[in-house]
Short mmCIF file of C-alpha atoms and ligand atoms in Angstrom, two decimals:
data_model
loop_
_atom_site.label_atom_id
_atom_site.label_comp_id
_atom_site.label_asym_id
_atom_site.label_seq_id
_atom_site.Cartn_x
_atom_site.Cartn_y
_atom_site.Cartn_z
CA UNK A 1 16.09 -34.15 48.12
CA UNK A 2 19.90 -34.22 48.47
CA UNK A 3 19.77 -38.03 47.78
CA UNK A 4 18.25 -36.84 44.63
CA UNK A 5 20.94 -34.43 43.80
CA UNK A 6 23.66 -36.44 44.31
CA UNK A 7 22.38 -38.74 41.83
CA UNK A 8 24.46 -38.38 38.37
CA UNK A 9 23.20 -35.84 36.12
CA UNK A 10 21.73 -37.98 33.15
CA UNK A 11 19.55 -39.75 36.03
CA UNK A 12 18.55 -36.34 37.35
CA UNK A 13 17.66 -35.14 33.94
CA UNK A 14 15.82 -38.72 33.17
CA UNK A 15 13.92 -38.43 36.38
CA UNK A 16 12.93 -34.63 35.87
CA UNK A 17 11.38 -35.80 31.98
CA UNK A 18 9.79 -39.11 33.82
CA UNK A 19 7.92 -36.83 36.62
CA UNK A 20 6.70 -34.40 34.46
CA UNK A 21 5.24 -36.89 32.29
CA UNK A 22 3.46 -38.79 35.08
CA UNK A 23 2.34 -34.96 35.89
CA UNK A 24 1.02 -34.60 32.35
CA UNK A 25 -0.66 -38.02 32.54
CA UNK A 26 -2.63 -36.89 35.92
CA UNK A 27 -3.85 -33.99 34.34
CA UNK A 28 -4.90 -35.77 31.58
CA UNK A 29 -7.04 -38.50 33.46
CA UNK A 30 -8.54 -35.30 35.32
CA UNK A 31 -9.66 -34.49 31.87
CA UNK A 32 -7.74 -31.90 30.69
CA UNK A 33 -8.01 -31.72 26.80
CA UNK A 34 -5.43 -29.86 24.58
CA UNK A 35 -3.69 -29.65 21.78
CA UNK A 36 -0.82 -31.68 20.97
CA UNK A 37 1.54 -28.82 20.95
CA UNK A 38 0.58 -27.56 23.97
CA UNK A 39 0.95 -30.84 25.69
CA UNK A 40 4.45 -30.48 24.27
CA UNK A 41 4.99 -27.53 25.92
CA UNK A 42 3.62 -28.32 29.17
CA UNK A 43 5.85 -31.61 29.56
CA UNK A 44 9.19 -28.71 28.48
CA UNK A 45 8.26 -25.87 31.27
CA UNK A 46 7.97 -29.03 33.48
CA UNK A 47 10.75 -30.02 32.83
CA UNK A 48 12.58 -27.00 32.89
CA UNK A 49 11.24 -26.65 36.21
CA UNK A 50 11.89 -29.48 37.78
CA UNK A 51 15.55 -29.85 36.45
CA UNK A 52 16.37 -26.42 37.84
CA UNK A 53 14.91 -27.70 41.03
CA UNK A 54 17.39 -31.06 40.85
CA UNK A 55 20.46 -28.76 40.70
CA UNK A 56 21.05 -29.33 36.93
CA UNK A 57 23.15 -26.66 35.03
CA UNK A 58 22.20 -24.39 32.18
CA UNK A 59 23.02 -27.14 29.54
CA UNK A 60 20.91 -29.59 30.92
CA UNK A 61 18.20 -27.32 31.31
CA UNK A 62 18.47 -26.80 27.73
CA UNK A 63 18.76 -29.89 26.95
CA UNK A 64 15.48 -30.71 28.88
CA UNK A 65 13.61 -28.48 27.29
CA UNK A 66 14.82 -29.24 23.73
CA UNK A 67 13.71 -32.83 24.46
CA UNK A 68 10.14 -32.97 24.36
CA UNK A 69 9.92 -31.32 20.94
CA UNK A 70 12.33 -33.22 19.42
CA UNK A 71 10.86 -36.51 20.50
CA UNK A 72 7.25 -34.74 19.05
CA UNK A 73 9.17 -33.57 15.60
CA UNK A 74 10.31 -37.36 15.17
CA UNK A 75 7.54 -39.39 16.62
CA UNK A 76 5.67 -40.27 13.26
CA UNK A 77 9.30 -40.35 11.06
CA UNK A 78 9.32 -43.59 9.61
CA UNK A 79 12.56 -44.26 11.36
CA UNK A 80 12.78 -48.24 12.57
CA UNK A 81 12.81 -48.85 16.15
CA UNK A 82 16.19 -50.12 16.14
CA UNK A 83 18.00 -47.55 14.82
CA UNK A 84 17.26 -45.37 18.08
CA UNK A 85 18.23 -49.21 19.97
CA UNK A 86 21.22 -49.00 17.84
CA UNK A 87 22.33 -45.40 18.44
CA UNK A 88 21.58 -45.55 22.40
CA UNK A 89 23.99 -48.80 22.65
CA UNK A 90 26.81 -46.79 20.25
CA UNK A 91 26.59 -44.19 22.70
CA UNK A 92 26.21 -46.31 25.88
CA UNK A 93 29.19 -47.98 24.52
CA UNK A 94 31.22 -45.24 23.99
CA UNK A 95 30.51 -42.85 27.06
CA UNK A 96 28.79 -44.73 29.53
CA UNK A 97 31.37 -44.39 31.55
CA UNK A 98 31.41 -41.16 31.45
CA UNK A 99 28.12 -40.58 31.99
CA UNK A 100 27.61 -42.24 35.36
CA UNK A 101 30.88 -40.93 36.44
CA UNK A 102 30.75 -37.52 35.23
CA UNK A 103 33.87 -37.52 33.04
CA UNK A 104 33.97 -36.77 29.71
CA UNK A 105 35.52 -38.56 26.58
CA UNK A 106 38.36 -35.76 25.09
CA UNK A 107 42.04 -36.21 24.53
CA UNK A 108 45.18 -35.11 25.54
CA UNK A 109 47.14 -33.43 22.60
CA UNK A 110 50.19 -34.96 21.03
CA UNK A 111 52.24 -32.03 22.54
CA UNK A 112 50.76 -33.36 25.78
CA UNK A 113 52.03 -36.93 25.31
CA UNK A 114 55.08 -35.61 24.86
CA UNK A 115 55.71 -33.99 27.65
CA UNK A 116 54.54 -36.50 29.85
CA UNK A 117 57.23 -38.63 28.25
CA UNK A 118 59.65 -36.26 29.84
CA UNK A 119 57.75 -36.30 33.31
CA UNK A 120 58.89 -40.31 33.28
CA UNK A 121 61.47 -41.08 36.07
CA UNK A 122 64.68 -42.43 34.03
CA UNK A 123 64.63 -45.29 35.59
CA UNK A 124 64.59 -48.66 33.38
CA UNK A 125 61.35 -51.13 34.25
CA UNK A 126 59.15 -48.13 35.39
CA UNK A 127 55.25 -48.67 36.15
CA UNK A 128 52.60 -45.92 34.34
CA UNK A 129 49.60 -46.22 34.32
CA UNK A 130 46.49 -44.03 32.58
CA UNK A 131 43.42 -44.12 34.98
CA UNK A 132 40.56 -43.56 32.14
CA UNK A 133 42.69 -43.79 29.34
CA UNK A 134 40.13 -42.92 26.65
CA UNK A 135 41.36 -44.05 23.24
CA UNK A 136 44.71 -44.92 24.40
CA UNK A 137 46.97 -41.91 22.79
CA UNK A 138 49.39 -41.26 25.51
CA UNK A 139 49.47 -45.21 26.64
CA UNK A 140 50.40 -45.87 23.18
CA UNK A 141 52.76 -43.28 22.63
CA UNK A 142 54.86 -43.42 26.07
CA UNK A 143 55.10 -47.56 25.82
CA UNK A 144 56.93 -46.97 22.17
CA UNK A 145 58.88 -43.76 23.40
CA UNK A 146 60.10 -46.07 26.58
CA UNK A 147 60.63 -49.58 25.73
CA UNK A 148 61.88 -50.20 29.14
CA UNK A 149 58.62 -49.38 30.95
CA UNK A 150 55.32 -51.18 31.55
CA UNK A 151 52.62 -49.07 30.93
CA UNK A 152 48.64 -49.69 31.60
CA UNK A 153 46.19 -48.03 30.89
CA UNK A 154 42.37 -48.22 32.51
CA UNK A 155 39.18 -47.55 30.73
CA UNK A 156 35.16 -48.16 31.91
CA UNK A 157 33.21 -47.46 28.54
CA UNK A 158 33.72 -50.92 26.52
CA UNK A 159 33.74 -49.78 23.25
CA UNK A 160 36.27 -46.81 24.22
CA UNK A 161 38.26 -49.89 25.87
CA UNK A 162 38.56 -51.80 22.17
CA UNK A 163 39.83 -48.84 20.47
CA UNK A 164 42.09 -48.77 23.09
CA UNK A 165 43.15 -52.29 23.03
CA UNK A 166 43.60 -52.20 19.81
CA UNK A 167 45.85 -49.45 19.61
CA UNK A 168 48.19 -50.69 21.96
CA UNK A 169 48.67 -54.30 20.14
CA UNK A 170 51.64 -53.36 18.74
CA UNK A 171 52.75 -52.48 21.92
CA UNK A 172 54.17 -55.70 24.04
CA UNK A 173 55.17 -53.41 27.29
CA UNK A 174 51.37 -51.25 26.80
CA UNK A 175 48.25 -53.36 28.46
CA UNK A 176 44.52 -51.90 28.16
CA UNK A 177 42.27 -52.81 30.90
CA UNK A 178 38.33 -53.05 31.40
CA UNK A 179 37.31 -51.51 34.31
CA UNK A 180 36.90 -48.97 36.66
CA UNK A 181 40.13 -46.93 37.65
CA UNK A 182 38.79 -47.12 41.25
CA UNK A 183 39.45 -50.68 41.40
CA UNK A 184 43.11 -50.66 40.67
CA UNK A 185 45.77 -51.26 42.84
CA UNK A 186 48.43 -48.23 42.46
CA UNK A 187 51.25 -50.00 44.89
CA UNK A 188 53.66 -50.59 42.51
CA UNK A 189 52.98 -47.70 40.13
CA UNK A 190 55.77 -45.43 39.42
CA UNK A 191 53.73 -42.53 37.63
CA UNK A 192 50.29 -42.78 38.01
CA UNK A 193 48.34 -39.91 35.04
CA UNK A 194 44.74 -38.91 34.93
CA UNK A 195 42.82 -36.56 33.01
CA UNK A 196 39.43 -36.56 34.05
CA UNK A 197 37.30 -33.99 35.93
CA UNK A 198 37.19 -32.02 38.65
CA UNK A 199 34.47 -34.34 40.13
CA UNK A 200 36.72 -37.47 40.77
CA UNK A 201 39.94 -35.03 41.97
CA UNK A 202 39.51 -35.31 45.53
CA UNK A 203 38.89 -38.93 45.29
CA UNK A 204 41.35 -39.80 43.37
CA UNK A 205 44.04 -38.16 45.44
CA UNK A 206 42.62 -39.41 48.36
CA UNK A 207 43.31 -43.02 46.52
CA UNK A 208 47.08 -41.79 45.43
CA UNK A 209 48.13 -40.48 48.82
CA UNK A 210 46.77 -44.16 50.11
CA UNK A 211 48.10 -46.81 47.58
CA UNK A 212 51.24 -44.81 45.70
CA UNK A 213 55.04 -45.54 47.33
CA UNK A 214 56.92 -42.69 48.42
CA UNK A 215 58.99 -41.48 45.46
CA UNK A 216 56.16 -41.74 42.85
CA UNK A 217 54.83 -39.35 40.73
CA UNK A 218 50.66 -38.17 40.17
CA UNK A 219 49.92 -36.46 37.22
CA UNK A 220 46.79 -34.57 36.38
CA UNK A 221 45.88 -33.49 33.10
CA UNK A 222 44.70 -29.67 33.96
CA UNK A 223 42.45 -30.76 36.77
CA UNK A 224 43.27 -29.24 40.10
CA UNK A 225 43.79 -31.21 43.42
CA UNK A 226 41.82 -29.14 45.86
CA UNK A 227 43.68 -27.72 48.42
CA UNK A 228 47.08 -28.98 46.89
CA UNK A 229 49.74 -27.09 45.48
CA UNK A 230 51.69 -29.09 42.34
CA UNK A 231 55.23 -29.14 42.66
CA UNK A 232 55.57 -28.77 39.04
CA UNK A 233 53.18 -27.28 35.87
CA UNK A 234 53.63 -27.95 32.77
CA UNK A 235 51.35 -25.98 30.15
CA UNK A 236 50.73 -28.43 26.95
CA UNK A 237 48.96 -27.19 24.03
CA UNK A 238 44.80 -27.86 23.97
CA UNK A 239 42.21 -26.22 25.14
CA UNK A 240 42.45 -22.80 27.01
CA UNK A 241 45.04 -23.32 30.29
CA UNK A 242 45.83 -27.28 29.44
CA UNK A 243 48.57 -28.14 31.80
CA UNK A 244 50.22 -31.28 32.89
CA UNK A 245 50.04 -30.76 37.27
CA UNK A 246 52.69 -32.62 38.80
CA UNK A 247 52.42 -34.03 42.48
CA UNK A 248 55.10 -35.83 43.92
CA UNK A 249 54.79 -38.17 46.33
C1 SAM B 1 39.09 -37.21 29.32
S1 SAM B 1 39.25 -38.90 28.84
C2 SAM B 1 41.01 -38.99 28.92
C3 SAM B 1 41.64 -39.89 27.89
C4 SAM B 1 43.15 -40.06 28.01
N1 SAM B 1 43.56 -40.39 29.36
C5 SAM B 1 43.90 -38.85 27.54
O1 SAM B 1 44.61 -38.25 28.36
O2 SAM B 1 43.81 -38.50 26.35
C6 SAM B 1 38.69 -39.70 30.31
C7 SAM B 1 38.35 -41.16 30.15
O3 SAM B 1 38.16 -41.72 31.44
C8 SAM B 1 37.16 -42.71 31.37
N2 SAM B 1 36.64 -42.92 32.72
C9 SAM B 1 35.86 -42.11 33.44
N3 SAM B 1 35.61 -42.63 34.64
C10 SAM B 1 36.28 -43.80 34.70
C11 SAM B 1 36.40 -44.82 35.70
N4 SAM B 1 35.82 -44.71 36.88
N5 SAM B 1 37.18 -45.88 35.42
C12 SAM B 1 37.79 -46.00 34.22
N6 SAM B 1 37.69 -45.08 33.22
C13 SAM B 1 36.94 -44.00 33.47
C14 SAM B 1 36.14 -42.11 30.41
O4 SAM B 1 35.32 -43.14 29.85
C15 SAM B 1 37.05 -41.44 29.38
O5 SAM B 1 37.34 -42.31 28.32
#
């Protein structure tokens, strides 16, 4: 069971839907006969059940339970097959990073940007880099605001990763790479700023406090390092309690 719930949550919730459906298809061959709507149901309280029972949170559990009648409410539409091909590769694309690693695709605010721009050490030829740099924003604003500097910025979801890239083409000192942040070296970073989740916090410092030189700088983007105290925090504007944490290394 705890492998189970250590799985990420879109496999939990996929898993929950698949079992209760191979339930539903036992009762059927036992001969159980009713009506479609009820069948509907059955495969929702399922569902419901057997999310709750895999650790998911409220919002899954609604989300599990919304599922079955939406699938019923558009299963004679006459909506092509590809469409639904088209719109689960858009999103794939998009936040499948996201997805398997439990962090969400948001953005830092302008304000944000612009205070990290002052969190930059003076120094000419410094090293930043964005692990999970989303659309690019603060890549592409701190590599015009500092000509001097290199900066890089990370991202896993491919499509995410081309706006990205994009972006930063005008930028000859900002790079945007495909991949996963936990395959990056962080040696010769200088600043090294993340806004992710609280899942990947510990992890991620534990990566910092390994690969970053003495004198560099970690910055999280309102996520807390457990256990650590910041030696500096910035509030930015966003949502409620946005703040730019500052650990120094
Ligand atoms: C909250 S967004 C932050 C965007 C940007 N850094 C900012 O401050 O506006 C987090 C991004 O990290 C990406 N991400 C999550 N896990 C990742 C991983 N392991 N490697 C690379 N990128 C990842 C997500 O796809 C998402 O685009």
């Amino acid at each position: 069971m705890s492998l189970i719930r250590r799985l990420p949550p879109v496999l939990r919730a996929l898993l929950a839907q698949a079992l209760a459906f191979t339930i539903l298809v036992a009762l059927a061959r036992l001969g159980l006969r009713f009506t479609p709507l009820i069948w509907v149901l059955l495969q929702a309280v399922l569902a419901v059940f057997l999310s709750r029972w895999m650790d998911l949170g409220p919002r899954w559990v609604f989300m599990q339970a919304a599922l079955p009648f939406l699938v019923r409410a558009l299963w004679n539409a006459p909506i092509p097959g590809w469409v639904y091909l088209a719109l689960f590769l858009g999103l794939a694309l998009v936040f499948g990073g996201g997805l398997f690693t439990r962090v969400p695709l948001y953005h830092a605010s302008q304000d944000a940007w612009e205070k990290l721009a002052g969190l930059l050490p003076a120094q000419p030829g410094l090293h930043f880099v964005d692990l999970g740099c989303g659309f690019g924003g603060p890549v592409a604003h701190l590599a015009k605001a500092r000509p001097d500097g290199t900066f890089l910025g990370i991202e896993a979801s491919p499509l995410t990763w081309l706006v990205a890239w994009l972006r930063c083409l005008p930028h000859a000192n900002a790079h945007i790479r495909l991949g996963s942040l936990w395959r990056a070296n962080l040696a010769d970073v200088d600043v090294a700023y993340a806004f992710l989740s609280p899942v990947p916090m510990p992890g991620l410092w534990a990566k910092a406090r390994r690969e970053m030189k003495p004198g560099s700088r970690f910055i999280s983007h309102s996520f807390e390092v457990p256990f650590e105290t910041p030696h500096r925090v910035v509030p930015v504007a966003g949502r409620d309690g946005a703040k730019l944490l500052v650990f120094d290394l």
